[in-house]
Coordinates of C-alpha atoms (C1' of nucleotides) in Angstrom, one line a residue:
Chain A
M197 CA 0.0 0.0 0.0
G198 CA 1.0 3.6 -0.3
D199 CA 0.4 6.6 1.9
V200 CA -3.1 7.2 3.0
L201 CA -3.7 10.9 3.3
P202 CA -6.5 13.5 3.7
V203 CA -5.7 15.0 0.3
S204 CA -8.4 15.2 -2.3
Q205 CA -6.0 14.8 -5.3
Q206 CA -4.9 11.4 -4.0
P207 CA -6.3 8.4 -5.8
F208 CA -9.5 7.2 -4.3
L209 CA -7.7 4.2 -2.9
Y210 CA -5.4 6.4 -0.8
Q211 CA -7.9 9.0 0.6
S212 CA -7.9 8.7 4.3
A213 CA -11.6 9.5 4.7
N214 CA -12.4 6.4 2.7
W215 CA -10.3 4.3 5.1
V216 CA -11.8 5.7 8.2
W217 CA -15.4 5.2 6.9
L218 CA -14.8 1.6 5.7
K219 CA -13.2 0.6 9.0
R220 CA -16.0 2.1 11.0
E221 CA -18.6 0.4 8.9
F222 CA -16.9 -2.9 9.4
S223 CA -16.5 -2.5 13.1
A224 CA -20.1 -1.5 13.5
W225 CA -21.3 -4.4 11.4
C226 CA -19.2 -7.0 13.4
E227 CA -20.2 -5.6 16.7
L228 CA -23.9 -5.7 15.6
H229 CA -23.3 -9.5 15.2
G230 CA -21.7 -9.9 18.6
Y231 CA -18.0 -10.0 17.5
Q232 CA -15.3 -8.4 19.6
Y233 CA -12.2 -6.7 18.5
V234 CA -8.8 -8.5 18.8
E235 CA -5.3 -7.4 17.9
T236 CA -2.3 -9.6 17.6
P237 CA 1.4 -8.8 16.8
V238 CA 2.5 -8.1 13.2
V239 CA 5.7 -10.1 13.9
E240 CA 5.3 -13.8 14.9
E241 CA 7.5 -16.8 15.0
L242 CA 8.2 -18.0 11.5
E243 CA 7.4 -21.5 12.6
L244 CA 3.7 -20.5 13.3
F245 CA 3.1 -19.7 9.7
K246 CA 5.1 -22.7 8.4
R247 CA 3.1 -25.0 10.5
T248 CA -0.3 -23.6 9.7
S249 CA -0.2 -22.4 6.1
G250 CA 1.7 -25.4 4.9
E251 CA 5.4 -25.6 3.8
T252 CA 4.4 -26.2 0.2
S253 CA 2.1 -23.2 -0.1
D254 CA 3.4 -20.3 -2.1
I255 CA 2.8 -18.0 0.8
V256 CA 5.3 -19.8 3.0
G257 CA 7.5 -20.9 0.1
K258 CA 8.2 -17.6 -1.5
E259 CA 6.1 -14.8 -0.3
M260 CA 6.9 -14.4 3.4
Y261 CA 8.9 -11.5 4.8
L262 CA 11.5 -13.0 7.1
V263 CA 12.7 -11.0 10.1
K264 CA 16.0 -11.5 11.9
R265 CA 16.3 -11.3 15.6
S266 CA 18.6 -8.7 16.8
S267 CA 22.2 -10.0 17.1
G268 CA 22.1 -9.5 20.9
E269 CA 19.1 -11.8 21.3
A270 CA 19.1 -15.5 21.8
G271 CA 18.8 -17.1 18.4
G272 CA 21.4 -14.7 16.9
D273 CA 21.0 -13.6 13.4
D274 CA 18.7 -16.3 12.3
A275 CA 15.6 -15.2 10.5
T276 CA 13.2 -17.0 12.8
L277 CA 10.5 -14.4 12.8
A278 CA 8.2 -13.3 10.0
L279 CA 5.7 -10.5 9.2
R280 CA 2.3 -12.2 9.2
P281 CA 1.0 -13.1 5.8
E282 CA -2.5 -13.7 7.0
G283 CA -4.7 -13.2 10.0
S284 CA -6.1 -16.5 11.3
A285 CA -2.9 -18.1 12.5
G286 CA -2.1 -15.3 14.9
V287 CA -5.6 -15.3 16.3
C288 CA -5.5 -19.1 16.8
R289 CA -2.1 -18.8 18.5
A290 CA -3.6 -16.2 20.9
V291 CA -6.6 -18.5 21.6
V292 CA -4.3 -21.3 22.5
E293 CA -1.8 -19.2 24.5
H294 CA -4.6 -17.7 26.7
G295 CA -6.6 -20.9 27.0
L296 CA -9.6 -19.1 25.5
A297 CA -11.0 -22.3 24.0
K298 CA -11.2 -24.0 27.4
N299 CA -13.9 -22.0 29.1
A300 CA -15.9 -19.7 26.9
A301 CA -18.3 -20.9 24.2
G302 CA -18.9 -19.2 20.9
L303 CA -15.8 -17.1 20.7
K304 CA -16.4 -14.4 18.1
F305 CA -13.6 -12.1 17.1
Y306 CA -12.9 -9.5 14.5
Y307 CA -9.8 -7.6 13.5
I308 CA -8.6 -4.9 11.1
A309 CA -4.9 -5.4 10.5
P310 CA -2.1 -5.2 7.9
M311 CA -0.8 -8.3 6.3
F312 CA 2.5 -8.8 4.3
R313 CA 3.4 -10.8 1.3
S314 CA 6.5 -10.3 -0.7
E315 CA 5.3 -10.2 -4.3
R316 CA 5.7 -8.0 -7.3
P317 CA 3.1 -5.4 -6.5
Q318 CA 0.5 -4.2 -9.0
R319 CA -3.0 -2.7 -8.9
G320 CA -5.0 -4.6 -6.3
R321 CA -2.0 -6.6 -5.1
Y322 CA 0.3 -5.1 -2.6
R323 CA 3.2 -6.1 -0.4
Q324 CA 1.3 -4.7 2.5
H325 CA -2.5 -5.0 2.5
T326 CA -5.0 -4.4 5.2
Q327 CA -7.4 -7.2 6.0
M328 CA -10.7 -6.9 7.8
G329 CA -11.5 -10.3 9.2
A330 CA -13.7 -12.3 11.6
E331 CA -13.4 -15.7 13.3
I332 CA -15.7 -18.0 15.2
F333 CA -14.3 -20.6 17.5
K334 CA -15.9 -23.6 19.2
E335 CA -18.7 -23.9 16.7
A336 CA -18.7 -27.0 14.5
S337 CA -22.2 -26.3 13.2
A338 CA -22.7 -25.4 9.6
A339 CA -24.8 -22.5 10.8
A340 CA -21.5 -20.8 11.8
D341 CA -20.3 -21.1 8.2
V342 CA -23.6 -19.7 7.0
E343 CA -23.2 -16.7 9.4
M344 CA -19.7 -16.0 8.1
I345 CA -20.9 -15.9 4.5
A346 CA -24.1 -14.1 5.3
M347 CA -22.2 -11.5 7.4
L348 CA -19.7 -10.8 4.6
A349 CA -22.4 -10.6 2.0
G350 CA -24.4 -8.3 4.3
F351 CA -21.3 -6.1 4.8
Y352 CA -20.8 -5.5 1.1
N353 CA -24.5 -4.8 0.8
R354 CA -24.4 -2.4 3.7
I355 CA -21.6 -0.3 2.1
G356 CA -23.5 -0.2 -1.2
L357 CA -21.4 -2.7 -3.2
G358 CA -23.3 -4.6 -5.8
D359 CA -22.3 -7.2 -8.5
I360 CA -21.0 -9.6 -6.0
T361 CA -20.8 -13.4 -6.7
V362 CA -20.5 -15.8 -3.8
K363 CA -18.6 -19.0 -4.7
I364 CA -18.5 -21.9 -2.3
N365 CA -17.0 -25.3 -2.1
S366 CA -16.0 -28.0 0.4
V367 CA -12.4 -29.1 0.5
G368 CA -13.2 -32.1 2.7
D369 CA -11.3 -33.0 5.9
A370 CA -8.2 -34.9 7.0
E371 CA -10.0 -38.2 6.3
C372 CA -11.5 -37.7 2.8
R373 CA -9.2 -35.1 1.2
P374 CA -6.1 -37.3 1.1
R375 CA -8.2 -40.1 -0.7
Y376 CA -9.4 -37.6 -3.3
R377 CA -5.9 -36.2 -3.7
E378 CA -4.4 -39.5 -4.6
K379 CA -7.2 -40.1 -7.1
L380 CA -6.6 -36.7 -8.7
I381 CA -2.9 -37.2 -8.9
Q382 CA -3.5 -40.5 -10.7
F383 CA -5.8 -38.7 -13.2
L384 CA -3.2 -35.9 -13.7
E385 CA -0.3 -38.4 -14.2
I386 CA -1.9 -39.7 -17.3
L387 CA -2.0 -36.2 -18.8
R388 CA 1.4 -35.2 -17.6
D389 CA 3.1 -34.8 -20.9
Q390 CA 0.2 -32.8 -22.4
M391 CA -0.3 -30.2 -19.7
S392 CA 1.4 -26.9 -19.3
E393 CA 4.7 -26.6 -17.4
D394 CA 3.0 -24.7 -14.6
S395 CA 0.5 -27.4 -14.0
R396 CA 3.1 -30.1 -14.1
N397 CA 5.0 -28.3 -11.4
R398 CA 1.9 -27.9 -9.3
M399 CA 0.4 -31.3 -9.7
H400 CA 2.2 -32.9 -6.8
A401 CA 2.6 -30.0 -4.5
N402 CA -1.0 -28.9 -4.8
P403 CA -3.0 -30.9 -7.4
M404 CA -6.3 -29.2 -6.6
R405 CA -4.7 -25.9 -7.6
A406 CA -3.6 -27.3 -10.9
L407 CA -7.3 -27.8 -11.7
D408 CA -7.7 -24.1 -11.5
S409 CA -5.2 -23.5 -14.4
K410 CA -5.9 -20.5 -16.7
D411 CA -4.3 -22.2 -19.6
D412 CA -6.9 -23.0 -22.3
N413 CA -5.4 -26.4 -23.2
D414 CA -5.2 -27.4 -19.5
K415 CA -8.9 -26.4 -19.0
R416 CA -9.8 -28.7 -21.8
L417 CA -7.6 -31.6 -20.5
F418 CA -8.9 -31.2 -17.0
A419 CA -12.6 -30.9 -17.9
D420 CA -13.4 -34.5 -16.7
A421 CA -11.2 -34.5 -13.7
P422 CA -12.7 -36.1 -10.5
T423 CA -14.1 -33.5 -8.2
I424 CA -13.8 -33.2 -4.5
L425 CA -17.5 -33.0 -4.0
D426 CA -17.9 -36.6 -5.3
H427 CA -15.4 -37.8 -2.7
L428 CA -16.5 -36.2 0.5
N429 CA -17.2 -38.5 3.5
Q430 CA -20.6 -38.5 5.1
D431 CA -19.8 -35.8 7.7
C432 CA -18.4 -33.4 5.2
A433 CA -21.1 -34.0 2.7
D434 CA -23.8 -33.4 5.3
H435 CA -22.1 -30.3 6.5
F436 CA -21.8 -28.9 3.0
E437 CA -25.5 -29.7 2.4
E438 CA -26.5 -27.7 5.4
V439 CA -24.4 -24.7 4.4
K440 CA -26.1 -24.7 1.0
Q441 CA -29.6 -25.0 2.5
G442 CA -28.9 -22.4 5.1
L443 CA -27.7 -19.9 2.6
A444 CA -30.8 -20.6 0.4
K445 CA -33.1 -20.1 3.4
L446 CA -31.4 -16.7 4.1
G447 CA -31.9 -15.7 0.5
I448 CA -28.2 -15.5 -0.3
A449 CA -27.4 -16.4 -3.9
F450 CA -24.3 -18.5 -4.4
E451 CA -22.5 -20.7 -6.9
V452 CA -20.9 -24.0 -6.1
N453 CA -17.5 -24.3 -7.7
P454 CA -15.9 -27.7 -7.0
R455 CA -12.5 -26.4 -8.1
L456 CA -12.4 -23.5 -5.7
V457 CA -9.2 -23.9 -3.5
R458 CA -7.8 -21.4 -1.0
G459 CA -4.2 -20.5 -0.8
L460 CA -3.7 -21.9 2.7
D461 CA -3.5 -25.6 3.6
Y462 CA -5.4 -25.4 6.8
Y463 CA -8.9 -25.2 5.5
T464 CA -11.4 -28.0 6.0
K465 CA -14.9 -28.5 4.8
T466 CA -16.3 -25.1 3.7
A467 CA -14.3 -22.7 1.5
F468 CA -15.7 -19.6 0.0
E469 CA -14.8 -16.5 -2.0
F470 CA -16.5 -13.3 -2.9
E471 CA -15.9 -11.9 -6.4
C472 CA -16.7 -8.4 -7.4
N473 CA -17.7 -8.4 -11.1
T474 CA -16.8 -4.8 -11.7
L475 CA -13.1 -5.5 -11.1
D476 CA -10.7 -7.1 -13.5
G477 CA -10.2 -10.8 -13.4
A478 CA -7.0 -11.0 -11.5
I479 CA -8.2 -8.9 -8.5
K480 CA -11.8 -9.9 -8.6
V481 CA -11.6 -11.8 -5.3
I482 CA -12.2 -9.1 -2.7
G483 CA -12.8 -11.5 0.2
G484 CA -12.8 -15.1 1.2
G485 CA -12.5 -17.6 4.0
G486 CA -13.5 -21.0 5.2
R487 CA -13.5 -23.5 8.0
Y488 CA -10.3 -24.6 9.8
D489 CA -11.3 -27.3 12.3
G490 CA -7.8 -28.6 12.8
L491 CA -5.9 -25.4 13.2
V492 CA -6.2 -24.8 17.0
A493 CA -5.2 -28.4 17.8
Q494 CA -2.3 -28.1 15.4
L495 CA -1.0 -25.3 17.5
G496 CA -1.2 -27.4 20.7
G497 CA -4.6 -26.4 21.9
P498 CA -7.6 -28.5 22.5
S499 CA -9.5 -29.8 19.5
T500 CA -11.4 -26.6 18.6
P501 CA -13.4 -26.0 15.4
G502 CA -13.1 -22.6 13.8
V503 CA -14.4 -20.7 10.7
G504 CA -13.4 -17.3 9.5
F505 CA -13.2 -14.8 6.6
G506 CA -11.1 -11.9 5.5
T507 CA -11.6 -9.1 3.1
S508 CA -9.1 -6.6 1.9
I509 CA -9.6 -2.8 2.5
E510 CA -7.6 -2.1 -0.7
R511 CA -9.6 -4.3 -3.0
T512 CA -12.9 -3.3 -1.4
L513 CA -12.1 0.4 -2.0
L514 CA -11.2 -0.4 -5.6
A515 CA -14.5 -2.2 -6.0
L516 CA -16.4 0.8 -4.5
E517 CA -14.5 3.1 -6.8
S518 CA -15.4 0.9 -9.8
Q519 CA -19.0 1.3 -9.0
K520 CA -18.7 5.0 -8.3
I521 CA -20.0 4.7 -4.8
A522 CA -19.7 7.9 -2.8
I523 CA -18.1 7.7 0.5
P524 CA -18.6 10.5 3.1
A525 CA -15.8 13.0 3.3
F526 CA -14.4 14.2 6.6
P527 CA -16.8 16.7 8.2
T528 CA -16.0 20.3 7.6
P529 CA -16.4 23.1 10.1
R530 CA -19.8 24.7 10.4
V531 CA -18.6 27.8 12.3
L532 CA -15.5 29.9 12.1
V533 CA -14.6 32.2 15.0
A534 CA -12.7 35.2 13.6
Y535 CA -10.9 38.1 15.3
M536 CA -10.1 41.7 14.3
D537 CA -6.7 41.8 15.9
S538 CA -4.4 39.8 18.0
G539 CA -5.5 41.6 21.1
V540 CA -8.7 39.6 21.2
K541 CA -7.3 36.4 19.7
Y542 CA -7.7 34.4 22.9
D543 CA -11.1 35.8 23.6
A544 CA -12.1 34.4 20.2
F545 CA -10.3 31.2 21.0
R546 CA -12.5 30.8 24.1
I547 CA -15.6 31.4 22.1
A548 CA -14.5 28.7 19.6
E549 CA -14.1 26.4 22.6
D550 CA -17.7 27.2 23.8
F551 CA -19.0 26.1 20.4
R552 CA -17.0 22.9 20.5
A553 CA -18.2 22.2 24.0
E554 CA -21.7 22.2 22.4
D555 CA -20.6 19.6 19.7
I556 CA -20.6 22.2 17.0
H557 CA -17.6 21.6 14.6
T558 CA -15.8 25.0 14.8
D559 CA -12.7 26.3 13.2
F560 CA -10.3 29.0 14.5
L561 CA -7.1 30.4 12.9
Y562 CA -4.0 30.5 15.0
Q563 CA -2.4 33.4 13.3
A564 CA -4.7 35.6 11.1
K565 CA -3.4 38.9 9.8
N566 CA -6.8 40.4 9.0
L567 CA -10.5 39.6 8.7
G568 CA -10.3 39.2 4.9
K569 CA -8.0 36.2 5.3
Q570 CA -10.3 34.6 7.7
M571 CA -13.3 35.2 5.5
K572 CA -11.5 33.6 2.6
H573 CA -10.7 30.6 4.8
A574 CA -14.4 30.4 5.9
A575 CA -15.4 30.3 2.2
E576 CA -12.9 27.6 1.4
Q577 CA -14.1 25.5 4.3
G578 CA -17.7 26.1 3.5
V579 CA -18.7 27.2 7.0
E580 CA -22.3 28.3 7.7
Y581 CA -21.6 31.0 10.3
V582 CA -18.7 33.3 11.0
V583 CA -18.5 34.8 14.5
M584 CA -16.5 38.0 14.5
V585 CA -14.8 39.1 17.7
G586 CA -13.5 42.7 18.2
G587 CA -14.3 46.3 17.4
E588 CA -17.1 48.4 18.8
E589 CA -19.5 45.6 19.5
W590 CA -16.9 43.7 21.4
E591 CA -16.6 46.8 23.7
R592 CA -20.3 46.4 24.3
G593 CA -19.9 42.7 25.1
E594 CA -21.2 41.5 21.7
V595 CA -20.0 39.5 18.8
R596 CA -21.1 39.9 15.2
V597 CA -22.6 36.7 13.8
K598 CA -22.7 36.4 10.0
N599 CA -24.8 33.8 8.2
F600 CA -22.5 33.0 5.3
K601 CA -25.2 31.7 3.0
T602 CA -27.6 34.7 3.4
Q603 CA -25.0 37.4 4.1
E604 CA -27.2 38.5 7.0
Q605 CA -25.4 39.5 10.2
S606 CA -26.4 40.7 13.6
D607 CA -24.7 41.6 16.9
I608 CA -25.4 39.1 19.7
P609 CA -24.3 39.2 23.4
K610 CA -21.1 37.1 23.5
E611 CA -22.4 34.7 26.1
S612 CA -25.4 33.8 24.0
A613 CA -23.7 33.4 20.6
V614 CA -23.6 29.7 20.8
H615 CA -27.3 29.4 21.6
Y616 CA -28.1 31.9 18.9
V617 CA -26.2 29.9 16.2
R618 CA -27.4 26.6 17.5
G619 CA -31.0 27.8 17.4
R620 CA -30.6 29.0 13.8
M621 CA -29.0 25.7 12.7
A622 CA -31.7 23.6 14.4
G623 CA -34.4 25.8 12.8
K624 CA -32.9 25.2 9.4
L625 CA -33.4 21.5 9.6
Chain B
rG182 C1' 10.0 -15.1 -8.6
rC183 C1' 9.5 -14.4 -14.6
rG184 C1' 8.4 -10.9 -18.9
rG185 C1' 7.3 -5.7 -20.4
rG186 C1' 6.2 -0.2 -19.8
rC187 C1' 6.9 4.4 -17.1
rG188 C1' 9.6 7.9 -13.3
rU189 C1' 11.0 16.2 -14.7
rA190 C1' 7.5 21.6 -9.3
rG191 C1' 1.9 19.8 -4.8
rC192 C1' -1.0 18.2 -9.8
rU193 C1' -1.1 17.7 -15.5
rC194 C1' 2.8 17.9 -18.6
rA195 C1' 6.8 20.4 -22.3
rG196 C1' 12.1 20.0 -22.6
rU197 C1' 15.1 19.5 -30.3
rU198 C1' 21.0 15.3 -33.0
rG199 C1' 23.8 15.8 -25.4
rG200 C1' 25.0 22.5 -25.3
rU201 C1' 24.1 28.9 -20.9
rU202 C1' 21.0 29.7 -14.8
rA203 C1' 15.4 23.1 -16.4
rG204 C1' 10.1 25.8 -18.3
rA205 C1' 4.3 26.3 -18.8
rG206 C1' -0.7 25.8 -17.0
rC207 C1' -3.2 24.9 -12.6
rA208 C1' -2.5 25.0 -7.3
rC209 C1' 0.0 27.7 -3.2
rA210 C1' 1.9 32.3 -0.6
rG211 C1' 2.3 37.8 -0.4
rG212 C1' 0.5 42.6 -2.1
rA213 C1' -3.2 46.1 -4.5
rU214 C1' -7.6 45.6 -0.4
rU215 C1' -5.5 47.5 7.9
rG216 C1' -14.1 45.5 9.8
rU217 C1' -16.0 41.0 5.6
rG218 C1' -14.5 35.4 0.7
rA219 C1' -15.4 33.8 -4.8
rU220 C1' -13.3 38.5 -10.1
rU221 C1' -8.9 41.0 -11.9
rC222 C1' -3.8 42.7 -11.8
rC223 C1' 1.2 42.5 -9.9
rU224 C1' 5.0 39.8 -7.2
rG225 C1' 7.0 35.5 -5.1
rG226 C1' 8.3 30.6 -3.0
rG227 C1' 9.1 26.2 -4.5
rG228 C1' 13.1 20.9 -8.4
rU229 C1' 18.6 15.6 -4.9
rC230 C1' 15.1 15.9 -13.3
rG231 C1' 13.4 8.7 -8.5
rG232 C1' 18.6 7.2 -6.4
rG233 C1' 23.8 5.7 -7.4
rG234 C1' 27.7 5.0 -10.8
rG235 C1' 29.8 5.6 -15.8
rU236 C1' 30.9 7.9 -20.8
rU237 C1' 31.9 13.2 -22.2
rC238 C1' 34.8 19.7 -22.4
rA239 C1' 29.4 19.3 -21.3
rA240 C1' 24.0 14.5 -19.2
rG241 C1' 17.0 15.7 -17.7
rU242 C1' 18.8 13.7 -22.6
rC243 C1' 23.5 8.2 -23.8
rC244 C1' 25.2 3.4 -21.0
rC245 C1' 25.0 0.1 -16.4
rC246 C1' 23.0 -0.9 -11.6
rU247 C1' 19.2 0.1 -8.2
rC248 C1' 14.4 1.7 -6.0
rG249 C1' 9.2 2.9 -6.8
rC250 C1' 4.7 2.7 -9.6
rC251 C1' 1.8 0.4 -13.6
rC252 C1' 0.6 -4.0 -17.1
rG253 C1' 0.8 -9.5 -18.1
rC254 C1' 2.1 -14.3 -15.6
rC255 C1' 2.9 -17.4 -11.0
rC256 C1' 0.0 -16.6 -6.8
rC257 C1' -3.4 -14.2 -3.9
rA258 C1' -7.0 -10.4 -0.8

RNA sequence: GCGGGCGUAGCUCAGUUGGUUAGAGCACAGGAUUGUGAUUCCUGGGGUCGGGGGUUCAAGUCCCCUCGCCCGCCCCA
């Protein structure tokens, strides 16, 4: 990502008002569903990600930023730490470390946090991206999967994003997936010499991903490949069935894609992705997630089911931009308190504080040479009222209040200026 | 990680076969206008020409390296 600044010439993606708004919307939506905020460190033990994401995954294999310990620390110069490439592993680690899975039921967490992957950056794909995610622990029921999908769909809907396609799949579990995997490798072996080099390299490390090849010839070759959905055991099949039925009952449209695979090895049963059709192919996926029933146990905790999702702020903003969805700008001041000369500057300052104490967004210039400058500033900021301090009326204990829209102005006792303006503003509504 | 394109003022860009002190528009600041903004006129501040090295009497311009952004892959969010 680049610098996120309150500058209107910045690209939409990097305007800070957009970020503030999106994060607030997400927090509010999660809290409405009973999720509570968590934060975990950016830097974790490298081993955590190796163990959870899978040694053969691209993320661990070539996209992780490695961090050396300081030379004074035990462990010396070895790069045994890493910048987190994804969010779930750290949250699971915290759940295990604090024994959270042992006592509370229905743990529901959300987070908004930067993730790091060492790749060649391009539009919609950054070395640092910010993920908004949620996780549910200790819930094996398919209803939890349904809530995750419904919640993310509801979030996009809440922020006005349309043209979203929900794709779901089941990737099986530790029992049925290896069986399918063997069968798939057998199928691919026969085509070995005809497939693309990329697919040949992938077929043993991650055969399910090979099926997802973009090569036209591969697509044709793999058309009749066995699918995971035909090889699920009873438990996984029942679970998937309930997810589909649950989504249907909630009126959430979805497509089943038996070739959908996620980039991390720890997923079990449900996997899902959200595509935004107004974005280009490569960056269409703006969010995704799935179930990870083995993850907590893998980290040394009690056997604890979990399901989660993540969505990228960057891609979500690109999606909002592609649909020309207006995001509220930062609020601008409604009142400017101006002063005639520096002798009354702090009197004006105090009056500005009176307005702010009444929750009226009020501006004040620290060093204004003359009233003209302050008027110009008021115009640029689009304020509704200017309160002028100084001159004859100030001697009488009054301030001059100017309605910037109508040009009308009148002198008001200084202690009732706030109530005067507030009354006018309220009357206008 | 692989292949390609682009980096000149805050922004959009110009800059000839290498040749004085790198320009324009917009934006910004000051003044005309010391109790009232939008027009106009005048003046001004701003640049490591992405960075480093090389060739040359001379480099924004040519060569090499590097960083950043963008595009296509791999992969992902």
